[in-house]
Coordinates of C-alpha atoms and ligand atoms in Angstrom, one line a residue:
X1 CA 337.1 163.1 260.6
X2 CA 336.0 159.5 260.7
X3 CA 336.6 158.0 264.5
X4 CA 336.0 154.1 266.0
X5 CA 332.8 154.1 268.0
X6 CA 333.6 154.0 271.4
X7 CA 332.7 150.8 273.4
X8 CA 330.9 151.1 276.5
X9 CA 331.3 148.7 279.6
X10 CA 329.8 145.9 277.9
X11 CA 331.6 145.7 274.8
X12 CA 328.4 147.7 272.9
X13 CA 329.9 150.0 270.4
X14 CA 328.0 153.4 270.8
X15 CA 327.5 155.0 267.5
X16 CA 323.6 156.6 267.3
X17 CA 322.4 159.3 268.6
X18 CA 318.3 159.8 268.9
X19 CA 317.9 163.8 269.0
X20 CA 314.8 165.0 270.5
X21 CA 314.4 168.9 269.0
X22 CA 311.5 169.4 271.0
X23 CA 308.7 168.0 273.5
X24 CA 306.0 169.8 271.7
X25 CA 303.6 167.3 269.6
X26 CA 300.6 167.9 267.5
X27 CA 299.1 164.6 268.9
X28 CA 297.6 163.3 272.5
X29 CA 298.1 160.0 271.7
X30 CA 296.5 158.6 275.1
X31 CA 300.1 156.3 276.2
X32 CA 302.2 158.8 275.6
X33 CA 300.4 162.0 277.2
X34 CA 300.8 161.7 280.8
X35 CA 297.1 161.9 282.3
X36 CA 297.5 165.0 284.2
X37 CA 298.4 166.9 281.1
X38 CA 302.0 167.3 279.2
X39 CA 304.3 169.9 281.6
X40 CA 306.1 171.6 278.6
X41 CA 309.3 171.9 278.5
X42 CA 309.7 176.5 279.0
X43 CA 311.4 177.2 275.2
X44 CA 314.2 178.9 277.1
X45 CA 315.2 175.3 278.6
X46 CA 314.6 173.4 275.0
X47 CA 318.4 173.3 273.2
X48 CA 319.2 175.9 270.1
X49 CA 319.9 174.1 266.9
X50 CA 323.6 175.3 267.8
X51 CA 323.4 174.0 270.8
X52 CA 322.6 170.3 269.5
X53 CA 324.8 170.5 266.5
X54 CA 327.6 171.4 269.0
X55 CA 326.7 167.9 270.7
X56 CA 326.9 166.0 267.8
X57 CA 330.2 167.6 266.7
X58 CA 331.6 166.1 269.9
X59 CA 329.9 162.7 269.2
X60 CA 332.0 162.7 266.0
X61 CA 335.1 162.7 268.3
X62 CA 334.1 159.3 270.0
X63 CA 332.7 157.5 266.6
X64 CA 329.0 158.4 266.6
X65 CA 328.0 158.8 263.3
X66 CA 324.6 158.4 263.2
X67 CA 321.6 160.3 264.1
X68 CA 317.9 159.9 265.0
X69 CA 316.0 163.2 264.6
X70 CA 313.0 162.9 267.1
X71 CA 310.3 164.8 269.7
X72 CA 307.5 165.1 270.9
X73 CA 306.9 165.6 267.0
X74 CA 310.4 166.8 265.1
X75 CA 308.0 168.4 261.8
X76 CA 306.4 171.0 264.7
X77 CA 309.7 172.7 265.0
X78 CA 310.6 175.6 262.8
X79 CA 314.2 175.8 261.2
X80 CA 313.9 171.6 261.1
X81 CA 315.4 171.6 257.4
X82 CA 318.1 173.8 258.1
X83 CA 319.1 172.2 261.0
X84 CA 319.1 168.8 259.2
X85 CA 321.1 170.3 256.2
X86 CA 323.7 171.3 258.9
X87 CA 323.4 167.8 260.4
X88 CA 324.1 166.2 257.1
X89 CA 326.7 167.9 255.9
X90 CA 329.1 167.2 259.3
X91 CA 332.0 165.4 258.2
X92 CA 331.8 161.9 259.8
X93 CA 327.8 161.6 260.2
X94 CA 327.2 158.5 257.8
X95 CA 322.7 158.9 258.5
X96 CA 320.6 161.2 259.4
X97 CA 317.3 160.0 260.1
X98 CA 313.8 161.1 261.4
X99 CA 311.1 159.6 263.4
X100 CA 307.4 161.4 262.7
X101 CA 303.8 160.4 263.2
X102 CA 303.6 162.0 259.3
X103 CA 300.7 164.3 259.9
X104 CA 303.1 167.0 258.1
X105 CA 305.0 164.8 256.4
X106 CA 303.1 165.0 253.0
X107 CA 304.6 169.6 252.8
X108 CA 308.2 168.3 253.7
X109 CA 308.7 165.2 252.5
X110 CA 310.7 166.6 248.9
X111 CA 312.1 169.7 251.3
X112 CA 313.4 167.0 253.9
X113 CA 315.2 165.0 250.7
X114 CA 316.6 167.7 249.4
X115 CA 318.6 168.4 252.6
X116 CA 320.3 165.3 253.0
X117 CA 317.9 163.2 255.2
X118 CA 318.6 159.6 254.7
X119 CA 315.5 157.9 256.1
X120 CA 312.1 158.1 257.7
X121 CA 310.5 156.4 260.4
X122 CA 306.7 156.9 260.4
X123 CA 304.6 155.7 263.9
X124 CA 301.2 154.8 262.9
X125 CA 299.1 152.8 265.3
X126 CA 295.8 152.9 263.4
X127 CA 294.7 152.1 259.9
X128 CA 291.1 152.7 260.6
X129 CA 289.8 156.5 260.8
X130 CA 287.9 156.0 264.0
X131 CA 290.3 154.2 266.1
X132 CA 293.3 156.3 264.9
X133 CA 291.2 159.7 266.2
X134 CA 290.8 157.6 269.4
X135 CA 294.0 156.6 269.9
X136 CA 296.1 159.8 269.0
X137 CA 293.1 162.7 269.5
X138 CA 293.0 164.0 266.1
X139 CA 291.3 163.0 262.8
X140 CA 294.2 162.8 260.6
X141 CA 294.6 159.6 259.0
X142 CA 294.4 160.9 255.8
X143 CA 297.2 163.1 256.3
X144 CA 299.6 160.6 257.6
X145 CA 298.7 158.1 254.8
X146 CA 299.1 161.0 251.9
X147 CA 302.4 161.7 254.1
X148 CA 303.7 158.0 253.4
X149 CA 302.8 158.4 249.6
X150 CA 304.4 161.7 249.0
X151 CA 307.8 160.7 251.1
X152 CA 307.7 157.2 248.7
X153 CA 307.3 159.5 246.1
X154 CA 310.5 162.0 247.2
X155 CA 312.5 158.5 246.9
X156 CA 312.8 157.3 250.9
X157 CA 312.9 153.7 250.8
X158 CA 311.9 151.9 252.3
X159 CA 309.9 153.7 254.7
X160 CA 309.6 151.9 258.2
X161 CA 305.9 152.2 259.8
X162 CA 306.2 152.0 263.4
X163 CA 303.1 150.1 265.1
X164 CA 302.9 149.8 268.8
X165 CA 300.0 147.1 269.3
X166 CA 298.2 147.9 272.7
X167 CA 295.9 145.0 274.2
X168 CA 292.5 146.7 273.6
X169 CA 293.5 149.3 271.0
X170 CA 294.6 148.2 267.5
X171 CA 295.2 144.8 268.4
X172 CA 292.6 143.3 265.9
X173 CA 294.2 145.7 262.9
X174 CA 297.9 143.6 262.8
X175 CA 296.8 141.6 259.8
X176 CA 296.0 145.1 257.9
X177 CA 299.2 146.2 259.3
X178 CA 301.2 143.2 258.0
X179 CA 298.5 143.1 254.3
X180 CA 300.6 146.6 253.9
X181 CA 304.3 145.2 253.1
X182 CA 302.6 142.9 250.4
X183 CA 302.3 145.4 247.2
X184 CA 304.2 147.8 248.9
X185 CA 308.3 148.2 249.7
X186 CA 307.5 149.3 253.8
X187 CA 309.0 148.3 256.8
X188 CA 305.9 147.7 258.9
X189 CA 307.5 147.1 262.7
X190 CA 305.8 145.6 265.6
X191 CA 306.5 147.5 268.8
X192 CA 305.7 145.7 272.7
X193 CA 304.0 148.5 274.8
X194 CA 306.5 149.4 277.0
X195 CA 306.7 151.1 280.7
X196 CA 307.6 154.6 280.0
X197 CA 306.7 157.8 281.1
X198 CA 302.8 157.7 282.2
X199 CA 302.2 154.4 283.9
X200 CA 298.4 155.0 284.4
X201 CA 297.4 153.8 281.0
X202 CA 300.4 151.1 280.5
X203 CA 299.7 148.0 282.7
X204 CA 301.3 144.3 281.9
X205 CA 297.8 143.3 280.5
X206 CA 297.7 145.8 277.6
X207 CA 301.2 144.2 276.7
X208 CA 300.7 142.1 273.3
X209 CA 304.1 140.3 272.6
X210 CA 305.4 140.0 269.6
X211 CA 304.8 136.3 269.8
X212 CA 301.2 136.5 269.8
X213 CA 301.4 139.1 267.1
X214 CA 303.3 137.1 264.5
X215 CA 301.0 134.0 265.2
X216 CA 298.4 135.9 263.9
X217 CA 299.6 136.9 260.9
X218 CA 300.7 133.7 260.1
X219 CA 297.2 132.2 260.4
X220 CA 296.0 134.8 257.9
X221 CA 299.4 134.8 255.4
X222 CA 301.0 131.6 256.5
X223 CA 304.9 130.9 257.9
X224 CA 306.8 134.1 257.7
X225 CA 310.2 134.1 255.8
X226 CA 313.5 135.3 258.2
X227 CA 315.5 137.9 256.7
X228 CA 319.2 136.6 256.5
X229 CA 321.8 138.8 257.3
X230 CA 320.9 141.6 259.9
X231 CA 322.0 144.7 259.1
X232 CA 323.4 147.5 261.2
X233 CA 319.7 149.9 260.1
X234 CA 317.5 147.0 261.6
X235 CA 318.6 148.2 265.2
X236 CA 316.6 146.1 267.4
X237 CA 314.2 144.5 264.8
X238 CA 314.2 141.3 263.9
X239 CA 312.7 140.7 260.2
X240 CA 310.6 138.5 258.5
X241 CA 308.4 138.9 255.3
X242 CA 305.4 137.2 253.8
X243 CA 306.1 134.7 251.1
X244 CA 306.0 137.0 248.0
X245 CA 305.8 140.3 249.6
X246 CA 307.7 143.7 248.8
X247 CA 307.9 145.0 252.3
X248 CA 309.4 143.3 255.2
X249 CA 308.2 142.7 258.9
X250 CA 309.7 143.3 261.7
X251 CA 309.4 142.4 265.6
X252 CA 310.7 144.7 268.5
X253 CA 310.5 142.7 271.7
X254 CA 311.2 145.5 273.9
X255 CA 309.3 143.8 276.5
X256 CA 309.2 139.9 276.0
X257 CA 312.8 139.7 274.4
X258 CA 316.2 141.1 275.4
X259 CA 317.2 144.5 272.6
X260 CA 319.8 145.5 275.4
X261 CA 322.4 143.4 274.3
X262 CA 323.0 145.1 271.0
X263 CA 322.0 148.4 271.9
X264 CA 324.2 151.2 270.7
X265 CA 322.8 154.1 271.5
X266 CA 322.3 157.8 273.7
X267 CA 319.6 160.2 273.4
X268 CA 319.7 164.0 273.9
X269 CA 316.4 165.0 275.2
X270 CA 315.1 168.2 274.4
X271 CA 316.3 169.9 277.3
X272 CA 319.9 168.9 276.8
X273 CA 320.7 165.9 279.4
X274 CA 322.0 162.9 277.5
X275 CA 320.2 159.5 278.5
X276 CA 322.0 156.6 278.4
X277 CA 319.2 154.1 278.5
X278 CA 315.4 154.9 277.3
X279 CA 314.6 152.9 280.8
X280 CA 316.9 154.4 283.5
X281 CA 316.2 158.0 284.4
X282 CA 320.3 158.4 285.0
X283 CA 320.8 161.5 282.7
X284 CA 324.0 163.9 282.4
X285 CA 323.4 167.6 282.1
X286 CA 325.1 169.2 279.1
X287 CA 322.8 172.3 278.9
X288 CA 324.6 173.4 281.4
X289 CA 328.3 172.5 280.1
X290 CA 326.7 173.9 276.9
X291 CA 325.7 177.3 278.1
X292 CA 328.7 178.3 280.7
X293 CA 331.8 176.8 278.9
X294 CA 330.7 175.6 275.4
X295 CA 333.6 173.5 275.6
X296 CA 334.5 170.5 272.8
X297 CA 336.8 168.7 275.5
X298 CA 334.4 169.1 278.2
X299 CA 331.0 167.9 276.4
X300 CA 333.2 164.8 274.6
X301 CA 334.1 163.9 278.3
X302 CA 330.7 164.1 279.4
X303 CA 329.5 161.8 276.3
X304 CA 332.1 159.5 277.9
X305 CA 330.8 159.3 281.0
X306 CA 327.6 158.8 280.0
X307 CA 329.3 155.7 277.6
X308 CA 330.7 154.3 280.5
X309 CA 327.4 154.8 282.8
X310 CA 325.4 153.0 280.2
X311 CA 323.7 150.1 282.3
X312 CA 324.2 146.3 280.7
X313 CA 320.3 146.0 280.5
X314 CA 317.1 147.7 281.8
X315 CA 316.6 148.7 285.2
X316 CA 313.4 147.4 286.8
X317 CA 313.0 151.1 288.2
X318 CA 310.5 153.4 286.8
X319 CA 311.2 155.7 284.3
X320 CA 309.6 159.2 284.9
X321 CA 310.1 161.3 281.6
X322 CA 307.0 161.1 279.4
X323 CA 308.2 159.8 276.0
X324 CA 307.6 163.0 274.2
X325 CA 310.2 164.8 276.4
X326 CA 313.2 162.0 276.3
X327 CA 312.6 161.6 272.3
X328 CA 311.2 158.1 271.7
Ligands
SAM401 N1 306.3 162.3 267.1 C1 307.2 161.3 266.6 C2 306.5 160.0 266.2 O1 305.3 160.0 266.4 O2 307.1 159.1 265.7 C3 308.4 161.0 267.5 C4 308.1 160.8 269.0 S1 307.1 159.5 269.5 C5 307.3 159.6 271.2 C6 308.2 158.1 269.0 C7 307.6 156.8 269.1 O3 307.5 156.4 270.5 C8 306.2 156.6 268.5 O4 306.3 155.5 267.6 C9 305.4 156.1 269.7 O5 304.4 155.2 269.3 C10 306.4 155.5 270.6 N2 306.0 155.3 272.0 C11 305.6 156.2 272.8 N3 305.3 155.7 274.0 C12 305.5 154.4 273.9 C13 305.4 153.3 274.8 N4 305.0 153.4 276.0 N5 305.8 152.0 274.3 C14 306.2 151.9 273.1 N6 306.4 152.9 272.2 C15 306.0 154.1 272.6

């Protein structure tokens, strides 16, 4: 069953899915752990594989056909490969991805092939040892870097590395970032700190835009090279790469720039409410749905609803869900 992807209000066409299996993380990095300590999500309330798969079925009905597999940290959640063989092998999905910080990457990587995943996203905020214990509360750079070369090795490419550069954190390490995609094909991504979940250690100043971030690198590499032709996997990246490089770069102006415009995406957190915007803490219950009538009609109406709820752009309100729980 192949369906159109439904449009929403605004003409978006709503095809993607991020899929958070579960709030639980084996990293405190210090923006995304709310200061007073994470309040876990009780197992009981955290959706059975069925449960999601049952979600997704329904998506198929209004033309999603992609998912994002995400958390708190996806790799912490037993059964993962199963569930993305099942996920895979729906009739109408055209992706499956994942989004990891790779610290367990390196023992699934050939597993997570082998059952259909199409691609990885890898966060990684920190190429120095120190300053990546600092930022994310464990000493596991190794492992995340022996994580990339083993899922490069298992044939995902290219690999996108997720950076979000924080005023005062890894700001001076963008130009080791960027040196990256030179002998290597990644996808290193630039990501504006943005206003969700714990506000405590986000404030405006710790905001580096993308602006300032490609300036630098092109003092140290000189004018980056636009990509031509965006394609539908960019999402809300725009690309550029260094004269002569292998990898690519690539800007997300959450904060400086307007992604809203082409977004086409829900999220299911982990708790089972869908979410039309990252930003706006509207969500619609389908735990509930899920677990007193497990009905298709039913949960594909809900999905429209929360199509048709989707705002245009961001709401200035705050959003209260730590990261880790909504699925970033
Ligand atoms: N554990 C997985 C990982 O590390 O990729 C998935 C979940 S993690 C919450 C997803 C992404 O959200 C990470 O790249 C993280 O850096 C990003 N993130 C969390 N809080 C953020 C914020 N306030 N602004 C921008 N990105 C954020």
């Amino acid at each position: 069953m192949v369906c159109a992807a439904r449009k929403d209000a605004n003409g978006r066409s709503i095809n993607y899915l991020r899929v958070s299996v579960t709030d639980r993380c084996n990293l405190r990095c210090f923006y995304c752990t709310p200061v007073h300590g994470l309040n876990l999500i009780p197992h009981s309330e955290i959706l059975s594989y069925e449960e999601i798969l049952a979600v997704v079925e329904a998506g198929l009905n209004l033309g999603i056909n992609k998912v994002r597999v995400t958390g708190g940290e996806p790799l912490m959640r037993r059964g993962l490969i199963g569930f993305i063989e099942k996920l895979a092998r729906l009739e109408g999905i055209s992706e499956v991805a994942l989004t990891t910080n790779g610290v367990n990457l390196g023992q699934m990587a050939h597993e997570l092939k082998a059952a259909g995943l199409s691609r990885i996203n890898i966060s990684l905020d920190s190429l120095k040892r120190q300053a990546f214990a600092r930022i994310t509360g464990l000493d596991a750079l190794d492992s995340v870097l022996e994580g990339i070369k083993i899922a490069q090795q298992a044939g995902f490419e290219p690999i996108k590395i997720n950076t979000v550069v924080i005023g005062g954190s890894n700001e001076d390490q963008v130009e080791d970032f960027a040196r990256l995609t030179i002998d290597k094909p990644l996808e290193v991504r630039f990501i504006e700190f943005m206003p969700v979940g714990d506000k405590i250690s986000w404030n405006p100043g710790r905001v580096i835009s993308a602006a300032w971030v490609r300036e630098r690198i092109e003092r140290s590499f000189g004018p980056l090279k636009p990509l031509q032709g965006r394609k539908p996997q960019d999402g809300p990246a725009i690309r550029f790469s260094i004269e002569g490089a292998k990898g690519t770069i690539g800007f997300i102006n959450a904060m400086s720039g307007h992604t809203c415009a082409d977004c086409n995406r829900l999220r299911l957190t982990a708790d089972g409410h869908i979410r039309p915007c990252l930003f706006s803490d509207l969500e619609f219950d389908v735990k509930n749905l899920l677990r007193q009538v497990a009905d298709r009609e039913q949960i594909v109406a809900l999905l429209e609803q929360a199509i048709a709820k989707k705002p245009a752009s961001r709401t200035a309100a705050p959003c209260r869900r730590p990261m880790s729980a909504i699925g970033g």
